Coordinates of C-alpha atoms in Angstrom, one line a residue:
M118 CA 0.0 0.0 0.0
S119 CA 1.5 3.4 -1.0
S120 CA 0.7 6.9 0.2
S121 CA 1.2 10.4 -0.9
A122 CA 4.7 11.6 -1.9
G123 CA 7.1 12.1 1.0
T124 CA 5.0 9.7 3.3
P125 CA 6.3 6.2 3.9
T126 CA 4.1 3.3 3.1
V127 CA 2.4 1.4 5.9
D128 CA 4.8 -1.5 5.4
V129 CA 7.8 0.7 5.7
R130 CA 6.5 2.1 9.0
R131 CA 5.8 -1.4 10.3
H132 CA 9.3 -2.5 9.3
R133 CA 11.0 0.5 11.0
R134 CA 8.8 0.0 14.1
S135 CA 9.8 -3.6 14.2
L136 CA 13.5 -2.7 14.0
V137 CA 13.3 -0.1 16.8
A138 CA 11.1 -2.2 19.1
G139 CA 13.1 -5.3 18.5
T140 CA 16.5 -3.8 19.1
V141 CA 15.7 -1.5 22.1
G142 CA 15.3 -4.3 24.6
N143 CA 18.5 -5.9 23.4
F144 CA 20.3 -2.6 23.8
V145 CA 19.2 -2.4 27.5
E146 CA 20.2 -6.0 28.1
W147 CA 23.8 -5.6 26.7
Y148 CA 24.3 -2.2 28.2
E149 CA 23.8 -3.9 31.6
F150 CA 25.9 -7.0 30.8
G151 CA 28.6 -4.7 29.6
A152 CA 28.5 -2.5 32.7
Y153 CA 28.7 -5.6 34.9
G154 CA 31.7 -6.8 33.0
F155 CA 33.5 -3.4 33.0
F156 CA 32.9 -3.0 36.7
A157 CA 33.8 -6.6 37.5
T158 CA 36.7 -5.7 39.7
V159 CA 34.7 -3.1 41.6
I160 CA 31.7 -5.5 42.0
A161 CA 34.2 -8.2 43.2
A162 CA 35.4 -5.8 46.0
N163 CA 31.9 -4.8 47.0
F164 CA 30.1 -8.1 47.0
F165 CA 32.6 -11.0 47.2
S166 CA 35.3 -9.7 49.5
A167 CA 35.1 -8.8 53.2
T168 CA 38.2 -6.6 52.8
S169 CA 36.8 -4.3 50.1
T170 CA 39.6 -5.2 47.7
S171 CA 39.4 -7.2 44.5
D172 CA 41.8 -10.2 44.6
A173 CA 41.9 -13.0 42.1
E174 CA 39.6 -15.2 44.2
S175 CA 36.8 -12.5 44.5
L176 CA 37.1 -11.8 40.8
I177 CA 36.6 -15.4 39.9
K178 CA 33.5 -15.5 42.2
T179 CA 32.2 -12.4 40.3
Y180 CA 32.6 -14.1 37.0
A181 CA 31.0 -17.2 38.5
S182 CA 27.9 -15.0 39.2
F183 CA 28.3 -13.6 35.7
A184 CA 28.3 -17.1 34.2
L185 CA 25.4 -18.2 36.3
A186 CA 23.2 -15.6 34.7
F187 CA 24.1 -16.9 31.3
F188 CA 23.1 -20.4 32.4
F189 CA 19.6 -19.2 33.2
R190 CA 19.4 -17.9 29.6
P191 CA 18.5 -21.3 28.1
V192 CA 15.8 -21.6 30.8
G193 CA 14.4 -18.2 29.8
A194 CA 14.7 -19.1 26.1
A195 CA 12.7 -22.3 26.6
I196 CA 10.0 -20.7 28.8
F197 CA 9.5 -17.5 26.9
G198 CA 10.2 -19.1 23.5
R199 CA 7.4 -21.6 24.0
V200 CA 5.1 -18.7 25.0
G201 CA 6.2 -16.6 22.1
D202 CA 5.6 -19.4 19.6
R203 CA 2.1 -20.0 21.0
I204 CA 0.6 -16.7 21.9
G205 CA 2.8 -14.3 19.9
R206 CA 6.1 -12.4 19.8
R207 CA 4.7 -9.0 20.9
P208 CA 3.2 -9.9 24.4
T209 CA 6.1 -12.1 25.2
L210 CA 8.7 -9.4 24.4
I211 CA 6.8 -6.9 26.6
L212 CA 6.9 -9.3 29.6
V213 CA 10.6 -10.0 29.0
L214 CA 11.4 -6.3 29.0
L215 CA 9.6 -5.7 32.3
L216 CA 11.5 -8.5 34.0
M217 CA 14.8 -7.3 32.5
T218 CA 14.3 -3.7 33.6
L219 CA 13.3 -4.6 37.1
S220 CA 16.2 -7.0 37.7
T221 CA 18.8 -4.6 36.3
T222 CA 17.6 -1.7 38.4
L223 CA 17.7 -3.9 41.5
I224 CA 21.4 -4.4 41.1
G225 CA 21.9 -0.7 41.7
L226 CA 20.0 -0.9 44.9
L227 CA 21.5 -4.0 46.5
P228 CA 23.4 -3.8 49.8
T229 CA 27.1 -4.7 49.7
Y230 CA 29.1 -7.2 51.7
A231 CA 30.1 -4.4 54.1
T232 CA 26.4 -3.9 54.9
V233 CA 24.8 -7.4 55.0
G234 CA 27.8 -9.7 55.0
A235 CA 27.6 -13.0 53.3
A236 CA 24.1 -12.3 52.1
A237 CA 25.4 -9.8 49.6
P238 CA 26.8 -12.2 47.0
W239 CA 23.6 -14.4 47.2
L240 CA 21.3 -11.4 46.6
L241 CA 23.5 -10.4 43.6
T242 CA 23.4 -13.9 42.2
L243 CA 19.6 -14.1 42.6
V244 CA 19.1 -10.9 40.7
R245 CA 21.6 -12.0 38.0
A246 CA 19.5 -15.2 37.6
L247 CA 16.4 -13.1 37.0
Q248 CA 18.4 -11.2 34.4
G249 CA 19.4 -14.4 32.8
L250 CA 15.8 -15.5 32.4
S251 CA 14.8 -12.3 30.8
A252 CA 17.8 -12.2 28.5
G253 CA 17.1 -15.7 27.4
G254 CA 13.6 -14.7 26.2
E255 CA 14.8 -11.5 24.5
F256 CA 17.0 -12.6 21.7
G257 CA 14.7 -15.2 20.1
G258 CA 11.7 -12.9 20.1
A259 CA 13.6 -9.8 18.9
V260 CA 15.3 -11.6 16.0
A261 CA 12.0 -13.3 15.1
I262 CA 10.3 -9.9 15.0
M263 CA 13.0 -8.3 12.8
T264 CA 13.5 -11.1 10.3
E265 CA 9.8 -12.0 10.0
F266 CA 9.0 -8.4 9.1
A267 CA 12.1 -8.1 6.8
P268 CA 11.9 -8.3 3.0
R269 CA 13.5 -11.6 1.8
N270 CA 16.6 -9.8 0.4
K271 CA 17.2 -7.8 3.5
R272 CA 17.1 -10.3 6.4
G273 CA 20.8 -10.1 6.9
L274 CA 20.7 -6.3 7.2
Y275 CA 17.6 -6.3 9.4
G276 CA 19.1 -9.1 11.7
A277 CA 22.4 -7.2 11.9
W278 CA 20.6 -4.4 13.8
Q279 CA 20.2 -6.9 16.6
S280 CA 24.0 -7.4 16.7
L281 CA 24.6 -3.7 16.3
T282 CA 22.7 -3.0 19.5
V283 CA 25.0 -5.4 21.3
A284 CA 27.9 -3.2 20.3
L285 CA 26.0 0.0 21.1
G286 CA 25.0 -1.3 24.5
L287 CA 28.5 -2.3 25.3
L288 CA 29.9 1.0 24.0
V289 CA 27.5 3.0 26.1
G290 CA 28.2 0.9 29.1
A291 CA 32.0 1.3 28.6
G292 CA 31.6 5.0 27.9
L293 CA 29.7 5.6 31.1
A294 CA 32.1 3.5 33.1
A295 CA 35.0 5.5 31.6
I296 CA 33.3 8.8 32.5
L297 CA 32.6 7.7 36.0
A298 CA 36.1 6.4 36.5
T299 CA 37.5 9.7 35.3
A300 CA 35.1 12.0 37.1
L301 CA 35.0 10.2 40.4
S302 CA 37.7 9.4 43.0
T303 CA 38.5 5.7 43.5
E304 CA 36.6 5.8 46.8
A305 CA 33.5 7.4 45.3
L306 CA 33.5 4.9 42.4
H307 CA 33.7 2.0 44.8
D308 CA 31.2 3.5 47.2
W309 CA 28.3 4.6 45.0
G310 CA 29.5 5.4 41.4
W311 CA 29.3 1.8 40.2
R312 CA 25.5 1.9 40.9
V313 CA 24.7 4.6 38.4
P314 CA 24.8 2.5 35.2
F315 CA 22.3 0.0 36.7
L316 CA 19.9 2.6 38.0
L317 CA 19.8 4.2 34.6
A318 CA 18.3 1.0 33.3
L319 CA 14.9 2.1 34.7
P320 CA 14.4 5.1 32.5
L321 CA 15.9 3.2 29.5
G322 CA 13.5 0.4 30.2
L323 CA 10.4 2.7 30.3
V324 CA 11.3 4.1 26.9
A325 CA 11.7 0.6 25.5
L326 CA 8.4 -0.4 27.0
F327 CA 6.6 2.5 25.3
L328 CA 8.1 1.4 21.9
R329 CA 7.2 -2.2 22.4
L330 CA 3.6 -1.4 23.3
R331 CA 3.3 0.1 19.8
L332 CA 4.6 -3.0 18.1
E333 CA 2.4 -5.2 15.8
E334 CA 2.4 -9.0 15.6
T335 CA 4.5 -10.4 12.7
P336 CA 2.8 -11.5 9.5
N337 CA 4.5 -14.9 9.7
F338 CA 3.1 -15.6 13.1
A339 CA -0.4 -14.2 12.2
R340 CA -0.5 -16.4 9.1
V341 CA 0.4 -19.5 11.2
Q342 CA -2.1 -18.6 13.9
A343 CA -4.9 -18.3 11.2
V344 CA -4.5 -22.0 10.4
E345 CA -7.1 -23.9 12.5
E346 CA -5.1 -27.1 12.9
R347 CA -1.4 -26.2 13.3
E348 CA 1.2 -28.8 12.7
P349 CA 3.5 -29.0 15.7
A350 CA 7.2 -28.5 15.1
G351 CA 9.2 -31.7 14.9
K352 CA 11.1 -32.0 18.2
V353 CA 13.9 -34.1 16.8
E354 CA 14.5 -31.7 13.8
V355 CA 14.4 -28.7 16.1
A356 CA 16.9 -30.3 18.5
K357 CA 19.3 -31.1 15.6
A358 CA 19.0 -27.5 14.4
I359 CA 19.7 -26.1 17.8
A360 CA 22.8 -28.3 18.2
L361 CA 24.1 -27.2 14.8
G362 CA 23.3 -23.6 15.6
I363 CA 25.4 -23.8 18.8
G364 CA 28.4 -25.0 16.7
R365 CA 28.0 -22.2 14.2
L366 CA 27.7 -19.6 17.0
M367 CA 30.3 -20.8 19.5
G368 CA 33.2 -18.9 17.9
W369 CA 31.2 -15.7 17.8
S370 CA 30.2 -16.2 21.4
A371 CA 33.7 -16.9 22.7
A372 CA 35.6 -14.3 20.7
G373 CA 32.9 -11.7 21.2
Y374 CA 33.0 -11.9 25.0
T375 CA 36.7 -12.4 25.3
F376 CA 37.6 -9.4 23.1
L377 CA 34.6 -7.1 24.1
V378 CA 33.8 -7.7 27.7
V379 CA 36.5 -9.9 29.5
M380 CA 39.4 -7.8 28.1
P381 CA 39.2 -5.0 30.7
S382 CA 39.7 -7.4 33.6
Y383 CA 42.4 -9.4 31.7
L384 CA 44.4 -6.2 30.9
Q385 CA 44.1 -5.1 34.6
S386 CA 44.7 -8.4 36.4
T387 CA 47.2 -10.0 34.0
L388 CA 48.9 -7.2 32.1
N389 CA 48.8 -4.6 34.9
A390 CA 46.9 -1.9 32.9
T391 CA 45.1 0.8 34.7
F392 CA 41.2 0.8 34.8
Q393 CA 41.1 3.8 32.4
Q394 CA 43.5 2.1 29.9
A395 CA 41.5 -1.1 30.0
L396 CA 38.3 0.8 29.3
V397 CA 39.8 2.7 26.4
A398 CA 41.0 -0.6 24.9
T399 CA 37.5 -2.0 25.3
V400 CA 35.9 1.0 23.7
L401 CA 38.2 0.6 20.7
A402 CA 37.4 -3.1 20.4
N403 CA 33.7 -2.4 20.5
L404 CA 34.0 0.4 17.9
G405 CA 35.7 -2.1 15.6
F406 CA 32.8 -4.5 16.3
A407 CA 30.2 -1.9 15.5
V408 CA 31.9 -0.8 12.3
S409 CA 31.8 -4.2 10.6
I410 CA 28.4 -5.5 11.7
M411 CA 26.0 -3.7 9.3
P412 CA 28.3 -4.1 6.2
A413 CA 28.7 -7.8 7.1
G414 CA 24.9 -8.3 7.3
W415 CA 24.4 -6.3 4.0
I416 CA 27.0 -8.3 2.2
S417 CA 25.5 -11.6 3.4
D418 CA 22.3 -10.7 1.7
R419 CA 24.2 -10.7 -1.6
V420 CA 26.7 -13.5 -1.3
G421 CA 25.2 -15.6 1.5
R422 CA 25.8 -16.1 5.2
R423 CA 28.4 -18.8 4.8
P424 CA 31.3 -16.9 3.2
V425 CA 31.0 -13.9 5.5
M426 CA 30.8 -15.8 8.7
V427 CA 33.5 -18.3 7.8
T428 CA 35.8 -15.5 6.9
G429 CA 35.2 -13.9 10.4
A430 CA 35.8 -17.2 12.3
A431 CA 38.9 -18.0 10.2
L432 CA 40.4 -14.6 10.7
V433 CA 40.1 -15.0 14.5
V434 CA 41.9 -18.4 14.3
V435 CA 44.8 -16.7 12.3
L436 CA 45.0 -13.5 14.2
A437 CA 44.4 -14.6 17.8
F438 CA 48.0 -15.1 18.8
P439 CA 49.5 -12.2 16.9
L440 CA 47.0 -9.7 18.4
M441 CA 47.4 -11.1 21.9
N442 CA 51.2 -11.0 21.7
L443 CA 51.1 -7.4 20.6
L444 CA 49.0 -6.5 23.7
Q445 CA 51.5 -8.4 25.9
D446 CA 54.6 -6.7 24.3
K447 CA 55.7 -3.9 26.6
D448 CA 57.6 -2.3 23.8
S449 CA 54.5 -2.0 21.6
S450 CA 53.1 1.6 21.2
N451 CA 49.7 2.5 22.5
A452 CA 48.6 3.2 18.9
A453 CA 49.6 -0.3 17.9
K454 CA 47.7 -1.9 20.8
G455 CA 44.7 0.3 19.9
I456 CA 44.7 -1.0 16.4
A457 CA 45.1 -4.6 17.6
V458 CA 41.9 -4.4 19.8
F459 CA 40.1 -2.5 17.0
V460 CA 40.9 -5.3 14.5
A461 CA 39.8 -8.0 17.1
G462 CA 36.4 -6.4 17.3
L463 CA 36.2 -5.9 13.6
V464 CA 36.6 -9.6 12.8
V465 CA 34.0 -10.6 15.4
G466 CA 31.5 -8.3 13.7
L467 CA 31.8 -10.4 10.5
M468 CA 30.2 -13.3 12.4
A469 CA 27.7 -11.1 14.4
G470 CA 26.3 -9.3 11.4
P471 CA 24.8 -12.3 9.5
G472 CA 24.4 -14.4 12.6
P473 CA 20.8 -13.5 13.5
A474 CA 19.5 -14.0 10.0
M475 CA 21.4 -17.2 9.7
L476 CA 19.7 -18.5 12.8
A477 CA 16.2 -17.4 11.8
E478 CA 16.6 -19.2 8.5
M479 CA 17.3 -22.5 10.4
F480 CA 13.8 -22.8 12.0
T481 CA 10.1 -22.7 11.1
T482 CA 7.8 -20.0 12.3
R483 CA 6.2 -22.5 14.7
A484 CA 9.6 -23.1 16.4
R485 CA 11.6 -20.0 15.5
Y486 CA 11.3 -18.1 18.8
T487 CA 12.2 -21.2 20.8
G488 CA 14.8 -22.7 18.5
L489 CA 17.0 -19.7 17.7
G490 CA 16.6 -18.4 21.3
L491 CA 17.9 -21.8 22.7
A492 CA 20.7 -22.1 20.1
Y493 CA 21.9 -18.5 21.0
S494 CA 21.4 -18.8 24.7
L495 CA 23.1 -22.2 25.1
S496 CA 26.0 -21.0 23.0
N497 CA 26.3 -17.9 25.1
A498 CA 25.9 -19.7 28.4
V499 CA 28.8 -22.0 27.7
F500 CA 31.2 -19.9 25.6
S501 CA 30.3 -16.3 26.5
G502 CA 29.1 -16.3 30.1
S503 CA 31.9 -18.7 31.1
A504 CA 34.6 -16.9 29.2
G505 CA 35.7 -14.7 32.1
L506 CA 35.6 -17.6 34.6
I507 CA 37.4 -20.0 32.3
I508 CA 40.1 -17.5 31.3
T509 CA 40.7 -16.1 34.8
E510 CA 40.8 -19.6 36.4
L511 CA 43.1 -21.1 33.8
I512 CA 45.5 -18.2 33.9
K513 CA 45.6 -18.5 37.7
R514 CA 46.3 -22.2 37.6
T515 CA 48.7 -22.4 34.6
K516 CA 50.3 -18.9 34.7
N517 CA 49.9 -18.9 30.9
I518 CA 48.9 -15.4 29.8
D519 CA 48.1 -16.8 26.3
I520 CA 44.9 -18.5 27.5
P521 CA 42.6 -16.0 25.9
A522 CA 44.2 -16.6 22.4
W523 CA 43.9 -20.4 22.8
Y524 CA 40.3 -20.0 23.9
V525 CA 39.0 -18.0 20.9
M526 CA 41.2 -19.9 18.4
I527 CA 39.9 -23.3 19.3
T528 CA 36.2 -22.3 19.5
C529 CA 36.4 -20.4 16.2
A530 CA 38.1 -23.3 14.5
I531 CA 35.1 -25.5 15.4
S532 CA 32.7 -22.9 14.2
V533 CA 34.4 -22.8 10.8
V534 CA 33.6 -26.5 10.4
A535 CA 30.0 -26.0 11.4
L536 CA 29.5 -22.9 9.2
L537 CA 30.8 -24.8 6.2
T538 CA 27.6 -26.9 6.4
L539 CA 25.4 -23.8 5.6
R540 CA 23.6 -24.0 2.2
G541 CA 24.7 -21.3 -0.2
D542 CA 21.2 -20.1 -1.1
D543 CA 19.5 -19.9 2.3
H544 CA 19.6 -16.1 2.1
Q545 CA 17.5 -16.3 -1.1
R546 CA 14.7 -18.5 0.3
E547 CA 11.5 -17.4 2.1
L548 CA 11.4 -18.1 5.8
K549 CA 9.8 -21.5 6.5
D550 CA 6.3 -21.6 8.2

């Protein structure tokens, strides 16, 4: 349906609305997860240490809490995915957003170890579990919304917006952390400054809620719902697709969190960088990530998901050790190190851009919310949420500072094999009902 000159068609309005409403919740989610990662050493001192200092042991406990939230993601993906595939994407995403906003805001209000003692880490872990549930229900619904509204030849581009909001959320979280670290004294930052990013989730969440209330149901879901006797999705086929999806995503999950979130703590605890230096490095990595996401999604609409994502995973395998060694070299200039972390983020973006569309194309409408949500959340639970814990613990035990390079290289090598099973024309086909 068209309208007068200068006025967008109804479809264009619906498409734009789906993009904004789909991505805004993801932005809030990753803004918070980024803030938690960037303030990991401060949170460790406040919630996991009786001495108000962040040692290796308290940092490991902080990352354990971080990982636990990720392991609640598959639970959230299963629960909210089933609801979203039965009653609709729109109402489910509204419920998920409310839970996410509430749990994130609560982190900024929690009492610390100095106030309530050993109860503090348990309270933090409980709230992180609620966040994990909401985050698990967010990705599947948001990607379903965007790709089901997208024109067939633009699914990669539309889905890439979901990954871009990951970069934007992490960048805003890092930027705010850098501002607070610069503007506040160390005492003020540890006392109350770290709470600010989490409390800001409340107004952000209210804006996101307003946008989601204006969202319409997707045409794919409406079409399936209109069929009186719906054919249930085959459980075996869905399970196989989920397992394959995890293999295709694990490199993106591991490299993304290692380079974009875990890096600040690694630079501080292992390479003796300052908090400010670590945050600058993280901002540069996330800038590289953001720069490549949209072009990668757009190119995948033309040449296919497989060549773009395989290139990204293969580049991580090739560049992991040279980039890490450059960061470890005390004689390397700050400019060279800045370029290294920027390139690291750039190659991860080659996987993240086409990734959402690739997942959406693996499942039918009857199982898409659940299937792609579980594939993504399980991959993130194992290879993202555990990245900080695995890397920190292995460095502590082995004294090998190359552990991050080994971690991303091995996971991306496995992903290359899984990605090679993609069909070359998936990007040209209609989504399956």
